C-alpha positions as CSV (number, residue, x, y, z in Angstrom):
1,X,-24.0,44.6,13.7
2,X,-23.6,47.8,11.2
3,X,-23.8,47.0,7.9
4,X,-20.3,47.7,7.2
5,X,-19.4,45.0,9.2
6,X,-22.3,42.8,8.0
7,X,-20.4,43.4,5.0
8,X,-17.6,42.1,5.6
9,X,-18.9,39.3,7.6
10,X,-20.8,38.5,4.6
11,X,-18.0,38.5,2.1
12,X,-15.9,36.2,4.6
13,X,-18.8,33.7,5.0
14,X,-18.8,33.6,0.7
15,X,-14.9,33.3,0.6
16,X,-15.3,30.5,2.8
17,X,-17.5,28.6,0.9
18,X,-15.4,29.2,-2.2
19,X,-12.5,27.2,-0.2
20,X,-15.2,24.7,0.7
21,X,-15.8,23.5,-2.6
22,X,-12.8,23.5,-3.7
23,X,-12.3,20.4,-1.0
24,X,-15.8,19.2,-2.2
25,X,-14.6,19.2,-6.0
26,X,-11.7,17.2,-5.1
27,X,-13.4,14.3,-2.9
28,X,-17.0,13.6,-3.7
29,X,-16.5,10.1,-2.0
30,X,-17.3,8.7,1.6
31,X,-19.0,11.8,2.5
32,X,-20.4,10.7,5.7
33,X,-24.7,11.5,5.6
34,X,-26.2,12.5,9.1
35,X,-29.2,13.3,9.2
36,X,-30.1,12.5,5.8
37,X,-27.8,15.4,4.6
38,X,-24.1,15.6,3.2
39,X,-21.7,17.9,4.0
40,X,-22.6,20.5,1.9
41,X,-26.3,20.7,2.6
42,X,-26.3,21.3,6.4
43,X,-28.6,24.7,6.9
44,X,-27.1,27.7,8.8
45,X,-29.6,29.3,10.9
46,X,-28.8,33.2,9.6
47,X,-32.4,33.9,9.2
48,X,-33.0,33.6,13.1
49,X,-32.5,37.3,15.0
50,X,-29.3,37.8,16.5
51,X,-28.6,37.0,20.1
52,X,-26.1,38.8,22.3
53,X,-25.5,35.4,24.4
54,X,-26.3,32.2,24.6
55,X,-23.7,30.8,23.0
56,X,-23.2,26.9,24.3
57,X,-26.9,26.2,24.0
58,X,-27.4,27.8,19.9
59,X,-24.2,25.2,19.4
60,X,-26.2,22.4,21.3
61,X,-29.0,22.8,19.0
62,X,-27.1,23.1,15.6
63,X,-25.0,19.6,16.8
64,X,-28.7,17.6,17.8
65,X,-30.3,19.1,14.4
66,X,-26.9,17.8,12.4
67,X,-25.2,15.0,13.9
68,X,-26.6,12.0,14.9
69,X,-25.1,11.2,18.9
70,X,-21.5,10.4,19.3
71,X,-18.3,10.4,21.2
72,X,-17.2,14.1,21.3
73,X,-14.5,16.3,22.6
74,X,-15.6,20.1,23.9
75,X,-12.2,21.2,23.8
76,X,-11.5,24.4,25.7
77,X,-14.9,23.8,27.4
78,X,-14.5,25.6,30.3
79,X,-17.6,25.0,32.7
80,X,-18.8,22.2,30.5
81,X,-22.6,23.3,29.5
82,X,-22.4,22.3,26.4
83,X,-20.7,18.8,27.3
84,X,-23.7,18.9,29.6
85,X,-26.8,19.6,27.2
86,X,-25.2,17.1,24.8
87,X,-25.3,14.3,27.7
88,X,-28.5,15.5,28.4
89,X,-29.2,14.6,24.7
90,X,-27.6,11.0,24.5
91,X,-24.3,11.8,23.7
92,X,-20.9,10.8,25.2
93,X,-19.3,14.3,25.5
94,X,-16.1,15.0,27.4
95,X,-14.7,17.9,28.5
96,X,-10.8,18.5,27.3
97,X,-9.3,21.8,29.3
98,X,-6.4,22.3,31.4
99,X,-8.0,24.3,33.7
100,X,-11.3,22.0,35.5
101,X,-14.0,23.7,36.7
102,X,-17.7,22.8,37.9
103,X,-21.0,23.0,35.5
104,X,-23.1,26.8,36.1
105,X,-25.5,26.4,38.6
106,X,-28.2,27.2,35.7
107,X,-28.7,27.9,32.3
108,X,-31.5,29.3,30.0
109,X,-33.2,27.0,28.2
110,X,-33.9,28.2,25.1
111,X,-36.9,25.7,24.0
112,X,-38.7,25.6,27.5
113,X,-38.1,29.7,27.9
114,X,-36.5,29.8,31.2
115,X,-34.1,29.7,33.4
116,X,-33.1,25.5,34.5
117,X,-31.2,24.7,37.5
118,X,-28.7,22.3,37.3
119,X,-28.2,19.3,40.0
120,X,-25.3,20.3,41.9
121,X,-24.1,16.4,42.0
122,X,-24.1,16.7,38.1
123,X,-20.7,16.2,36.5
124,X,-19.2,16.0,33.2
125,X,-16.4,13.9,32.3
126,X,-13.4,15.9,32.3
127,X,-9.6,15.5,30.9
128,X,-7.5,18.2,32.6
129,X,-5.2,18.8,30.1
130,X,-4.2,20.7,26.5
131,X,-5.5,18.9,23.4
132,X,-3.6,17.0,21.8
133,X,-4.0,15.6,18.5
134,X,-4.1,11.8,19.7
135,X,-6.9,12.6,22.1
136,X,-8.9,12.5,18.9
137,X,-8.7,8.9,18.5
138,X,-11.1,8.2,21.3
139,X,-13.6,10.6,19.7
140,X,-15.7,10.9,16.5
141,X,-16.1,14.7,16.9
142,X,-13.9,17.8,18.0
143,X,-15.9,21.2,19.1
144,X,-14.3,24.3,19.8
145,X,-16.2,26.9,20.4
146,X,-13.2,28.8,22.4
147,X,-10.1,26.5,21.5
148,X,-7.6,28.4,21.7
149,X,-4.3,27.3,20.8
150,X,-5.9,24.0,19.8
151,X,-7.5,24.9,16.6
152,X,-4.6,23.6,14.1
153,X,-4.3,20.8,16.2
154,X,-8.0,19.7,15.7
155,X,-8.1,20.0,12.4
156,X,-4.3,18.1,12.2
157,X,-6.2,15.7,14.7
158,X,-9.1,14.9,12.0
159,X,-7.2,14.6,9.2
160,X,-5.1,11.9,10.8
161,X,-8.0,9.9,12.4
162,X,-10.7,10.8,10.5
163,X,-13.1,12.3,13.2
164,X,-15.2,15.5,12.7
165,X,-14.7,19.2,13.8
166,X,-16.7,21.7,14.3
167,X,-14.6,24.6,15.2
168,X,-15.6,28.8,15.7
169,X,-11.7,30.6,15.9
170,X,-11.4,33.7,17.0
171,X,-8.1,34.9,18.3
172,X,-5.0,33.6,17.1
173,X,-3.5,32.5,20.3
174,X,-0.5,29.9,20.9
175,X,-1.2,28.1,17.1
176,X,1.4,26.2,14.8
177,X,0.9,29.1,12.5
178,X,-0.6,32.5,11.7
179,X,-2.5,33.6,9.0
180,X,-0.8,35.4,6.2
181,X,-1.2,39.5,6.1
182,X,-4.2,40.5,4.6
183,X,-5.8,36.8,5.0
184,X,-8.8,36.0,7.7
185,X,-7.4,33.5,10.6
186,X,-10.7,31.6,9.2
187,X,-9.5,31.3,5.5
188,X,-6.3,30.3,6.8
189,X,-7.8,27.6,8.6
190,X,-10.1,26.8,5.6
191,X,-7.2,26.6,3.3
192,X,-5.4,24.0,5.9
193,X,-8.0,22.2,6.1
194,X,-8.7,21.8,2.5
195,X,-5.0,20.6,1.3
196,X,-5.1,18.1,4.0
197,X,-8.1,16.9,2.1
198,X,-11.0,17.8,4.5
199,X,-14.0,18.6,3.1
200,X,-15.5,21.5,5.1
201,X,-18.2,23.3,5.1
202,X,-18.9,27.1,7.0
203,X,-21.6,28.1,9.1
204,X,-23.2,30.5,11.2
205,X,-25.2,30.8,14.1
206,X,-27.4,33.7,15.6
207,X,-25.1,35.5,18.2
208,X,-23.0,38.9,18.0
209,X,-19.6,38.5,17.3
210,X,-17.5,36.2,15.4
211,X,-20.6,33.1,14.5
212,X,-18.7,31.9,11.5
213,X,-18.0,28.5,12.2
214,X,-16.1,25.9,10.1
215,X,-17.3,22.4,10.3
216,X,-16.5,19.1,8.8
217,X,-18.4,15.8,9.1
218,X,-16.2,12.2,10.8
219,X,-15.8,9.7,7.7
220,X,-17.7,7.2,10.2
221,X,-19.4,7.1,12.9
């Protein structure tokens, strides 16, 4: 990343957090604590070097370091690794895209080193479909790391039945609304999020590109 764009990256990231408390500052109650931490006081992991890949298994880390196991939703989760590494981590995770496809044959493992094959009878549980917002009630957290189209609808989804999201948008594709000119789709989302009384908090993990994330914690587990 140059440093122009670290930057800008950088001034996003603080923006962010300016939103954030702003929802923190008008709820300090039933902040759900995993981990022995609230909402605000979940570490990024910006001091790591950056990674060009790797994506599905630097989320699966953040999620078993942050949230205690539960029901959740990989929503646009393609080939399902990271419904996978979760299951392989005691979680119920289920897939929700409208397009199913088989796990990889193999993925790096990032603790052990190397390269990990995968049993080819191995499944994930799978809803072929769009997300919809009343999926959420069979869940206590939503993940999109490539929802497209789905990201108003998970935060919508969590404000009505009070699960968790944790949410990385990128394009604006197919959404119930676009972001203002001159506004990030990410403050947009912030701001939603915020006057439906959320309490969010950003993050960011170690890979190029867009690693802001926005997450927000499930009143209960």
């Amino acid at each position: 990343m140059t440093s122009r764009a670290k930057r800008r990256s950088d001034q996003l990231f603080e923006q962010l957090e300016t939103i954030s408390l702003r929802a923190h500052d008008a709820d300090t109650t039933d902040i759900l604590v995993v981990h022995g931490q609230d909402v605000l006081n979940v570490p990024d992991s910006t001091h790591l070097p950056r990674m060009k890949k790797f994506r599905f298994q630097l989320l699966h880390q953040w999620l078993i370091h942050n949230f205690d196991p539960c029901r959740a939703a990989d929503i646009g989760g393609g080939k399902g690794l990271l419904a996978h590494l979760l299951m392989e981590s005691g979680w119920q995770a289920t897939v929700i895209d409208p397009v199913p496809q088989g796990l990889p044959d193999k993925y790096k493992d990032l603790v052990l080193g190397r390269r990990v094959k995968i049993d080819p009878a191995a499944r994930v549980p799978n809803l072929p479909s769009t997300f919809e917002t009343y999926h959420a009630q069979y869940f206590d957290l939503l993940i999109g790391m490539h929802a497209h189209g789905s990201n108003v609808k998970i935060i919508d989804a969590a404000a009505e039945f009070g699960c968790g999201f944790v949410i990385f948008p990128c394009c604006v594709i197919d959404e119930a609304f676009y972001p203002p000119l001159g506004v990030s789709w990410l403050e947009s989302l912030a701001d939603y999020a915020v006057r439906q009384g959320i309490v969010l908090k950003p993050f960011r993990l170690n890979f190029k590109g867009q690693n802001i994330g926005l997450y927000a914690l499930p009143r209960s587990i």
